[in-house]
Tab-separated table of C-alpha atoms and ligand atoms in Angstrom:
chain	number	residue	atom	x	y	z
A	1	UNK	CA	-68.104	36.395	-63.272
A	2	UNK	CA	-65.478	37.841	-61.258
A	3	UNK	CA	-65.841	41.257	-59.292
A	4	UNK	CA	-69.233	43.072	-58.574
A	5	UNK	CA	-72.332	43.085	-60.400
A	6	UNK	CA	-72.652	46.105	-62.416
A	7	UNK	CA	-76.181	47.114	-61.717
A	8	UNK	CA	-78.803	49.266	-63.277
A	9	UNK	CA	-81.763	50.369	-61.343
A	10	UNK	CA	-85.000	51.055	-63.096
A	11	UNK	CA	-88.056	52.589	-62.526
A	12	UNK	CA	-87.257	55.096	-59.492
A	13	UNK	CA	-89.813	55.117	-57.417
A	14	UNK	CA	-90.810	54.405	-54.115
A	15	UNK	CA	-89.536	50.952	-53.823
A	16	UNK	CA	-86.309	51.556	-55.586
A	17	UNK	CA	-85.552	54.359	-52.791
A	18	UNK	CA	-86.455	52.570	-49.962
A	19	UNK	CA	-85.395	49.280	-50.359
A	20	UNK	CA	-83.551	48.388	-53.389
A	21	UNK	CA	-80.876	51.658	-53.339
A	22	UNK	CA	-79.606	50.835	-49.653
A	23	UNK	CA	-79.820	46.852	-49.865
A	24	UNK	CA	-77.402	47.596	-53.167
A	25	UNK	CA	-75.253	50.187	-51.549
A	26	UNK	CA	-74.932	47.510	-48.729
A	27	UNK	CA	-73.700	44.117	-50.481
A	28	UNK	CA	-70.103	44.427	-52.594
A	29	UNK	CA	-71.548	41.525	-54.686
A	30	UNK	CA	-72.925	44.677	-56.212
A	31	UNK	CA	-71.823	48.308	-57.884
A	32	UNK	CA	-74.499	50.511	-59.047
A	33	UNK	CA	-73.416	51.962	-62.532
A	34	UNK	CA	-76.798	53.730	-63.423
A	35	UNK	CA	-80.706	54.315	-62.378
A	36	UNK	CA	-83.433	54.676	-65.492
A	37	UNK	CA	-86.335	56.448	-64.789
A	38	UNK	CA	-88.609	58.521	-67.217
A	39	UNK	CA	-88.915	61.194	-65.069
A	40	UNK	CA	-86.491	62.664	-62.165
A	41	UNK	CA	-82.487	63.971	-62.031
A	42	UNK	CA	-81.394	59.933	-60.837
A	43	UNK	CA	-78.546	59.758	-57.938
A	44	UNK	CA	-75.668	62.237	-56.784
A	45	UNK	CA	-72.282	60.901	-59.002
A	46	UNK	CA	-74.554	57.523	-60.852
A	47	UNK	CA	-75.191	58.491	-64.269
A	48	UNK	CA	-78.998	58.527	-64.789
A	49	UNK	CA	-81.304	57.691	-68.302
A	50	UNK	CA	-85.083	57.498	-69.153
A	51	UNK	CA	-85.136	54.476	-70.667
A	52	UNK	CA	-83.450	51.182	-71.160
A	53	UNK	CA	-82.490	52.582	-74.865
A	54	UNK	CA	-80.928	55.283	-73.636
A	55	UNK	CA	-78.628	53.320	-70.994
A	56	UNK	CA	-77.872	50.642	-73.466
A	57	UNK	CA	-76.762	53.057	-76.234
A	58	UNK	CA	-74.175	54.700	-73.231
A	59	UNK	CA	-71.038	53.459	-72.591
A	60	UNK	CA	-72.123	52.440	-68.752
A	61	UNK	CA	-70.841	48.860	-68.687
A	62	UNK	CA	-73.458	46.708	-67.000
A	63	UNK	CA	-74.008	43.205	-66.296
A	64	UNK	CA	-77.552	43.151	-64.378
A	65	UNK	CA	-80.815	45.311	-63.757
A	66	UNK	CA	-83.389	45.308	-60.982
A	67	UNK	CA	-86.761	46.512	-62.524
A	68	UNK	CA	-89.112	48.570	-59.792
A	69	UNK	CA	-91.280	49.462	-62.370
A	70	UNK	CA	-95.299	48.866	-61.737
A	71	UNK	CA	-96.132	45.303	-63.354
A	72	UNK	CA	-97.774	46.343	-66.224
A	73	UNK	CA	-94.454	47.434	-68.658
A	74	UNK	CA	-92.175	45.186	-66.738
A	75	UNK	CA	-92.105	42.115	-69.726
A	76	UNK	CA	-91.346	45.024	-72.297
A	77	UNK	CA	-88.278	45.884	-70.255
A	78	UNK	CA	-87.248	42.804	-69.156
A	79	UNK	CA	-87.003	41.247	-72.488
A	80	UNK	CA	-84.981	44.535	-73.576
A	81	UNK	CA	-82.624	43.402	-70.989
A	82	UNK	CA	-82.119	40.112	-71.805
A	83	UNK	CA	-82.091	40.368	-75.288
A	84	UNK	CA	-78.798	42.554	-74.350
A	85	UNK	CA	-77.353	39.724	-72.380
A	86	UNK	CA	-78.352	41.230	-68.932
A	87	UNK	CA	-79.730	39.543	-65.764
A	88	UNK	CA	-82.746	40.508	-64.448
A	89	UNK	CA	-84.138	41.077	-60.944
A	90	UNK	CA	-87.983	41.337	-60.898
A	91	UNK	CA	-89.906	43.068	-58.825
A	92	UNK	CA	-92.739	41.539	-57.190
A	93	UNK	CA	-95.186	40.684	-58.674
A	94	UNK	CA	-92.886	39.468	-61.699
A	95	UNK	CA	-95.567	40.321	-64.067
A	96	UNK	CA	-98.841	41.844	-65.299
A	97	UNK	CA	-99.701	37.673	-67.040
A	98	UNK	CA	-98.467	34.232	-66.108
A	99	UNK	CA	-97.934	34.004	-69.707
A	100	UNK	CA	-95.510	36.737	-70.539
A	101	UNK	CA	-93.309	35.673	-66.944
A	102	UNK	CA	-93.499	31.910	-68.716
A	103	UNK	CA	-92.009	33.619	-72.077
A	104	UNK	CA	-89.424	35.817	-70.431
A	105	UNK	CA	-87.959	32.714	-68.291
A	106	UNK	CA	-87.894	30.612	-71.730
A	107	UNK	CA	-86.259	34.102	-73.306
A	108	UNK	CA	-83.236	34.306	-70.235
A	109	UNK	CA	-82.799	30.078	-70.688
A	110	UNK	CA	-82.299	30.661	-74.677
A	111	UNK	CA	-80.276	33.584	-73.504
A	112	UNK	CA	-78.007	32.052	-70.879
A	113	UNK	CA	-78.739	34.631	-68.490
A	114	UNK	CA	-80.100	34.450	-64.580
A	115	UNK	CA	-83.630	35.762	-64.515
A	116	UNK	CA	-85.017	36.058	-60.525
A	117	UNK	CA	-88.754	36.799	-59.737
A	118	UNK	CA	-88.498	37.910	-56.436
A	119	UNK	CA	-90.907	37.773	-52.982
A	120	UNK	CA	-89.563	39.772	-50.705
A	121	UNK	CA	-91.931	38.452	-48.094
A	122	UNK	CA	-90.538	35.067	-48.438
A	123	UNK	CA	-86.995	36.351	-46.596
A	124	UNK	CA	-89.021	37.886	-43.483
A	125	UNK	CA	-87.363	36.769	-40.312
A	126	UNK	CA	-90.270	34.105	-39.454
A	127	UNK	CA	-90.945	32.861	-42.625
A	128	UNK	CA	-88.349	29.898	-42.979
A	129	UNK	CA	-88.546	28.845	-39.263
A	130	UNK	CA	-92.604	28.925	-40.000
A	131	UNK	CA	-92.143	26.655	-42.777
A	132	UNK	CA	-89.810	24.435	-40.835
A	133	UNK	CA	-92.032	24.092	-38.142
A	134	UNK	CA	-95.232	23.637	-39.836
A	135	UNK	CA	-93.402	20.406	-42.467
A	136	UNK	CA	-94.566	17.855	-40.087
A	137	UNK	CA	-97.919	18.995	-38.021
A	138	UNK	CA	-101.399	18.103	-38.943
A	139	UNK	CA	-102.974	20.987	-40.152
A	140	UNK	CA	-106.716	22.290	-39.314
A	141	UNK	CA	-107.085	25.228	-41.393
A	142	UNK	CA	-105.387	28.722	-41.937
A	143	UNK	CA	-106.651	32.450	-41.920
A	144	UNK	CA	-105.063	34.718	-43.837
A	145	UNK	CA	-105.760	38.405	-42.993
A	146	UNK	CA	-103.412	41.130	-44.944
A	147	UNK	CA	-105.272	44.362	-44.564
A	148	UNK	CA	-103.574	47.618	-44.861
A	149	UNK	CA	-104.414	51.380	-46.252
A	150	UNK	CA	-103.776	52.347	-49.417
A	151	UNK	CA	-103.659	55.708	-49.104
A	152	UNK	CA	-100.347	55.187	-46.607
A	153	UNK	CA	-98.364	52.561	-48.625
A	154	UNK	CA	-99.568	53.548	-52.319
A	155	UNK	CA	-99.724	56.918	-51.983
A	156	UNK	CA	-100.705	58.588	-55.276
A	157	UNK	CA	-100.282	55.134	-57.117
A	158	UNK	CA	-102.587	55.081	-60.040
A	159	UNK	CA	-100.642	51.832	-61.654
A	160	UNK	CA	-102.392	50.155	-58.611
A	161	UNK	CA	-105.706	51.008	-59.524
A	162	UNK	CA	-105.491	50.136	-63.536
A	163	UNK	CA	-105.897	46.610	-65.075
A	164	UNK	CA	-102.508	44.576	-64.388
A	165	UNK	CA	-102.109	46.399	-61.253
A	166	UNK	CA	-103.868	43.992	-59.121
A	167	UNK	CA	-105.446	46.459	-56.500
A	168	UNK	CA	-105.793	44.332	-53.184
A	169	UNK	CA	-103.616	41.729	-54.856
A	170	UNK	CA	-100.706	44.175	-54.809
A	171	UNK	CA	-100.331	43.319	-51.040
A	172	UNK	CA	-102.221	40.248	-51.162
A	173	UNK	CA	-100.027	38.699	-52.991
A	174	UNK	CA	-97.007	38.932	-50.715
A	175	UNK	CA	-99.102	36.825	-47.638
A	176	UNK	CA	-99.469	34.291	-50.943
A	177	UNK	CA	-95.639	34.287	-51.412
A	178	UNK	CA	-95.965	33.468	-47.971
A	179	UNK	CA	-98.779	30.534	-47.627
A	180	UNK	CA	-96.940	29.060	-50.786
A	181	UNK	CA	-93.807	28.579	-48.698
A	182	UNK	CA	-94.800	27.591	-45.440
A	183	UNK	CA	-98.075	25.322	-45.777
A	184	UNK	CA	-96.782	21.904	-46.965
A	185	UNK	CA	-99.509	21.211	-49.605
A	186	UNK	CA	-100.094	22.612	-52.906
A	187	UNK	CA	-103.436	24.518	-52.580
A	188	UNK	CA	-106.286	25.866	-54.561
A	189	UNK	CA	-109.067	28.390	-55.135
A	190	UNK	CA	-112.344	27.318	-54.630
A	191	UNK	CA	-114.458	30.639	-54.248
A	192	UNK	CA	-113.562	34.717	-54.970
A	193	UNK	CA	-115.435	37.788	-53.591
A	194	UNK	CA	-113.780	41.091	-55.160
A	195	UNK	CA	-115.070	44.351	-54.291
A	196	UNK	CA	-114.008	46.960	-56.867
A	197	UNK	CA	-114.899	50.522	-56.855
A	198	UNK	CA	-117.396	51.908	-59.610
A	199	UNK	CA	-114.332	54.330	-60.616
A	200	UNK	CA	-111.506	52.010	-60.062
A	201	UNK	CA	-110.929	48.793	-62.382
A	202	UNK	CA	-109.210	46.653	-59.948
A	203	UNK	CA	-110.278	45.356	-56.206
A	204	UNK	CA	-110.094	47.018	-53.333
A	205	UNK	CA	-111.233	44.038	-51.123
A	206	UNK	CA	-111.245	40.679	-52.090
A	207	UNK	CA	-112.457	37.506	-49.777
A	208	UNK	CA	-110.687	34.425	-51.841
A	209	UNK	CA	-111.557	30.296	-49.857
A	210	UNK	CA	-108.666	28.228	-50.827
A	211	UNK	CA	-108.758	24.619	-49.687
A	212	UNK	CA	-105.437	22.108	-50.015
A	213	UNK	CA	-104.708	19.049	-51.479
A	214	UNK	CA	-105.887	17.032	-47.923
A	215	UNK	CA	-108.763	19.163	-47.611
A	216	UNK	CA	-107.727	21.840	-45.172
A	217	UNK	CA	-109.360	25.432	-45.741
A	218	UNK	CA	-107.200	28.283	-45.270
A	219	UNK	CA	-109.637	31.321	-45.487
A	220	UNK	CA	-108.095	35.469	-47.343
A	221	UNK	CA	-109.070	38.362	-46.408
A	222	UNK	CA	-107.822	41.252	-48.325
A	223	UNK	CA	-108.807	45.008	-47.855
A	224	UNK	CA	-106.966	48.457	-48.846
A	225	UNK	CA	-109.397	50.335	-46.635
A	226	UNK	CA	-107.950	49.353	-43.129
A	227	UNK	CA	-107.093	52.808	-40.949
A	228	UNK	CA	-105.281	52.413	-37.835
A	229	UNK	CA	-103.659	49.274	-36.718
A	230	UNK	CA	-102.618	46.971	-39.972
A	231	UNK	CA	-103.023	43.777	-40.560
A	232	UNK	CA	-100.511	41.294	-42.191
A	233	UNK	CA	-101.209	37.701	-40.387
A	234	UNK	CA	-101.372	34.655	-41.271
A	235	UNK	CA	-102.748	32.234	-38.549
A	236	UNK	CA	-102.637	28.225	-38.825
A	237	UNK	CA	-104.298	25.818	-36.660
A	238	UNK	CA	-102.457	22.840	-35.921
A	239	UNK	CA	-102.875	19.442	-33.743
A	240	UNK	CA	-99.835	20.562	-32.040
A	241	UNK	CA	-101.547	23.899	-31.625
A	242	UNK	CA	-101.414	27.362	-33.141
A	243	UNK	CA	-98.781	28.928	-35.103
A	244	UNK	CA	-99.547	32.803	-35.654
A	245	UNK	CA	-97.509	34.725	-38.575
A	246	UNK	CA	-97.514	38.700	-37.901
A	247	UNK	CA	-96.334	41.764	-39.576
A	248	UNK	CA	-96.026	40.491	-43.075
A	249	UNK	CA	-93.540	37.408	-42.009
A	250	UNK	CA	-91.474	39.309	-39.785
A	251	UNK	CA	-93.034	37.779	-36.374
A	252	UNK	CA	-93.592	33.914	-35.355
A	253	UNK	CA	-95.437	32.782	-32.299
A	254	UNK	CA	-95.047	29.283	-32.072
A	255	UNK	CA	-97.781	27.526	-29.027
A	256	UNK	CA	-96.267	27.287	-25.529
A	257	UNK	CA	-93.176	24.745	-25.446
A	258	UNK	CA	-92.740	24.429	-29.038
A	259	UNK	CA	-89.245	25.478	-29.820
A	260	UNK	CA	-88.734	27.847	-32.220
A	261	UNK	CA	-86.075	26.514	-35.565
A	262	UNK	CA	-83.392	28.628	-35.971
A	263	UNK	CA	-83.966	31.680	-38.161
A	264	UNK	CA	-82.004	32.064	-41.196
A	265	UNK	CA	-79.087	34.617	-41.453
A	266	UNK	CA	-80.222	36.733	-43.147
A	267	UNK	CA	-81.216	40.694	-42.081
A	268	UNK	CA	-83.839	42.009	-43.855
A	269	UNK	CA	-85.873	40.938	-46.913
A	270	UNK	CA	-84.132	43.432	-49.357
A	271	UNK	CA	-80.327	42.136	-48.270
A	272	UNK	CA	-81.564	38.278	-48.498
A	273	UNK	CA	-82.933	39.084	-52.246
A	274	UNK	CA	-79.765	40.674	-52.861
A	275	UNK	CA	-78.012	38.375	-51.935
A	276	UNK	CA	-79.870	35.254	-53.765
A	277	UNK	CA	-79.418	37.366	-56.764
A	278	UNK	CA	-75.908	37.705	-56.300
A	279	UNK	CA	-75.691	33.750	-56.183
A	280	UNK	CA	-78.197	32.791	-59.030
A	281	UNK	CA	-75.966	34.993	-61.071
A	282	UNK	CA	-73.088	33.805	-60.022
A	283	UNK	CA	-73.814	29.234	-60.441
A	284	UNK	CA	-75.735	30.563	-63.550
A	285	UNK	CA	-79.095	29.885	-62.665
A	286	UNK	CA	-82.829	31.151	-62.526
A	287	UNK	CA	-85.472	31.156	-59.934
A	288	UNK	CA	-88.786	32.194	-61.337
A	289	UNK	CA	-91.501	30.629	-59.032
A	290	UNK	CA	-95.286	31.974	-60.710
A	291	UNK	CA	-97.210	30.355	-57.405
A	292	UNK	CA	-98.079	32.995	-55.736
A	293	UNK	CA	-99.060	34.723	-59.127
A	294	UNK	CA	-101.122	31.841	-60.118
A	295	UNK	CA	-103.534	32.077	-57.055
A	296	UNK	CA	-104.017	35.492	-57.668
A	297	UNK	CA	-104.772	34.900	-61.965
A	298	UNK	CA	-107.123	32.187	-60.439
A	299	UNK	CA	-109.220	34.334	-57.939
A	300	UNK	CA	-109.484	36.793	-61.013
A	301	UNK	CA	-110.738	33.383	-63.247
A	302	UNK	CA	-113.020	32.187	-59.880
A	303	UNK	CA	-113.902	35.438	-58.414
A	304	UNK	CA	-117.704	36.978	-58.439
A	305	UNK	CA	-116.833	40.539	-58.785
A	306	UNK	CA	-119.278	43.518	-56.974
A	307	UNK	CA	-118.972	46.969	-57.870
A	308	UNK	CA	-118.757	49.159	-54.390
A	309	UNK	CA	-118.131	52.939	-53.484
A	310	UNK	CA	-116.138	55.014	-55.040
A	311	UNK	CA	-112.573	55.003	-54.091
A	312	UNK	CA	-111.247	59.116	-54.059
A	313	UNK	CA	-107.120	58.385	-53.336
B	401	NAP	P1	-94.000	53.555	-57.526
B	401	NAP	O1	-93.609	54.349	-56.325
B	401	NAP	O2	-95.159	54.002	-58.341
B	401	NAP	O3	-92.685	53.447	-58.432
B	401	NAP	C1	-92.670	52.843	-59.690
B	401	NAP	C2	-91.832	53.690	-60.610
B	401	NAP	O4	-91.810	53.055	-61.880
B	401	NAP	C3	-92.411	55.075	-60.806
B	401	NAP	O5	-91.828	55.997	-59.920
B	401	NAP	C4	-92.132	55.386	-62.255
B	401	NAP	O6	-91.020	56.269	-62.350
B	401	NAP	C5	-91.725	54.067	-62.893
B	401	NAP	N1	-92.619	53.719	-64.013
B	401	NAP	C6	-92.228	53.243	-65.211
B	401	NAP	N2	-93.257	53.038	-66.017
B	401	NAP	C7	-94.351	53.397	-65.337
B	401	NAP	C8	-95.727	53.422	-65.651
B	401	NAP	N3	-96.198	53.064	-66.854
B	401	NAP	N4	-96.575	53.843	-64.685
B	401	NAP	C9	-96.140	54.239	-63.477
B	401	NAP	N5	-94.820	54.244	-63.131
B	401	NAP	C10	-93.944	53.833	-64.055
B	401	NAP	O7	-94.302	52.039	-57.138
B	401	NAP	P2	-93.554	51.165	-56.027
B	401	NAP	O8	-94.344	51.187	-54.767
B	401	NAP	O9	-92.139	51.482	-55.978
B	401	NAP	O10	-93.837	49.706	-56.640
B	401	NAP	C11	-93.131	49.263	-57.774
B	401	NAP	C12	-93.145	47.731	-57.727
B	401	NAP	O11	-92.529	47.309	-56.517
B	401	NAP	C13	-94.565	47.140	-57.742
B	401	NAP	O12	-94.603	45.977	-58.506
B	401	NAP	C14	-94.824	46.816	-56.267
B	401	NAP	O13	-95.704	45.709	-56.107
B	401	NAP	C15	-93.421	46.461	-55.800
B	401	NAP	N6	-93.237	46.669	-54.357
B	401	NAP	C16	-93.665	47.796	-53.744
B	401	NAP	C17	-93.543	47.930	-52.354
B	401	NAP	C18	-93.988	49.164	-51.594
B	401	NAP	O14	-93.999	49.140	-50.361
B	401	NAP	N7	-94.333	50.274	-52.246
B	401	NAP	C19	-92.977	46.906	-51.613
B	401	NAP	C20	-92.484	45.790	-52.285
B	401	NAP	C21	-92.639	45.685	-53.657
B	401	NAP	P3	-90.915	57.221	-63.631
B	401	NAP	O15	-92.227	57.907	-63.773
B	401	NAP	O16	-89.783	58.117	-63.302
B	401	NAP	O17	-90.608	56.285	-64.784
């Protein structure tokens, strides 16, 4: 393909605005030729639609969408696109089932279209040189501890709370992007604690034991209550000491002496999935990587669940 991506936004909401909209307006790999949204007036001059129906009976001409939609009616979508001939950029987490990601990969290879499940964690700054650094060290055990509040990055978000929204997983599942990239060893649950609200059907707090394939435990705590200073760390002991992972990715402390790898190139998560897009679209290809959604289907199949408080957003 030769000349931007025409692109279609959908689902406008608070991802879309923040992240996706500006990381779009900022790469010429890409034009945006619409936004979908059931609800809302869409951009100044971008011609706007409430559903994927309504764009594909236009004339718009497009050759991609990004879907920002909660996880639960993403596979619906998604297939609409592809059965259209369009590429698709998922959100995270790519769906509501490993199953219906597994069928909408098979769908874009039968297809001949790029399909991209995205982890936008996996582009923060540290994450690569983390990885690089941690390939050849013995490793003791790692903490994971993502705790943020709700009511300041989900404002209002009932998805969140419903089944397929994942609760705690929402987040938690961006520190597994994470652990899935940099720890050399496939790993595995072993034991689940989720706390979910009498009114709410997903966790709020969730204490998951994962252990790898040499035996190393790497501990996860998860918690949507957490006022004042956040948490998004990931800590791993190593013979050649400690390597400490803060602010979701974005910060690496390597021990005293150890010299950091270069970082890679790219600014910001949002530009760096932008711009893989723009490439898997353009050699033809698909990256759809269920890991990080496989550890969190298996602390659901592991977990011992306890009801707790009420959650009032
Ligand atoms: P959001 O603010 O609730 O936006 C989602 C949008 O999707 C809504 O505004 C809604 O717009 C549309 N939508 C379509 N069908 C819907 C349905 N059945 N229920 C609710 N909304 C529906 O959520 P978000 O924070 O942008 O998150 C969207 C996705 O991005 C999630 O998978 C999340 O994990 C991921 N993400 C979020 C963040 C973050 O910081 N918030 C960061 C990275 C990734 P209409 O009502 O107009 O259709």
């Amino acid at each position: 393909m030769s000349g931007p991506i025409r692109l279609a936004v959908i689902g406008m909401g608070k991802i879309a605005r923040d992240q996706h909209l500006p990381s779009i307006a900022g790469n010429p790999d890409f034009e945006l030729v619409a936004t979908v949204s059931r609800h809302g007036e869409g951009e100044p001059d971008t011609p706007f639609f409430h559903s994927i129906e309504e764009l594909a009976a236009s004339d718009v001409k497009v050759d991609a969408v990004a879907l920002c939609t909660p996880p639960q009616v993403r596979r619906a979508i998604a297939l609409a696109a592809i059965e259209r001939g369009w590429h698709v950029f998922l959100e995270k987490p790519p769906g509501a089932t490993l199953a219906e990601v597994e069928a909408l990969n098979e769908a874009a290879a039968a297809k001949g279209v790029t399909l991209f499940a995205s982890w936008h964690s996996r582009f923060a700054a540290g994450v690569e040189p983390a990885r690089a650094w941690l390939a050849d060290k013995a490793i003791a055990r790692a903490t994971i501890t993502w705790r943020e509040d709700v009511r300041v990055w989900h404002p209002g978000q009932d998805w969140i709370w419903q089944p397929g929204g994942f609760g705690v997983f929402d987040p938690g599942i961006n520190a597994l992007s994470i652990a899935t990239c940099i720890l050399p060893r496939p790993f595995f649950v072993e034991e689940a604690e989720l706390d979910v609200p009498e009114n709410r059907a997903a966790p709020i707090a969730a204490r998951v034991s994962f252990r790898d394939a040499a035996g190393v435990p790497i501990a996860m705590d998860l918690d949507l209550r957490q006022e004042g200073p956040q948490s998004w760390d990931i800590v791993v002991e190593t013979a050649a000491g400690t390597l400490t992972l803060a602010k979701g990715g974005g910060e690496l402390t390597l021990p005293q002496g150890a010299a950091a790898p270069p970082a890679s190139d790219l600014e910001g998560e949002y530009p760096g999935l932008y711009a893989r897009f723009a490439a898997l679209v353009r050699e033809g290809r698909s990256d759809v990587d269920v890991a990080p959604l496989r550890h969190v289907a298996d602390a659901f199949l592991r977990g011992r669940i306890t009801q707790v408080e009420p959650f009032i957003d």
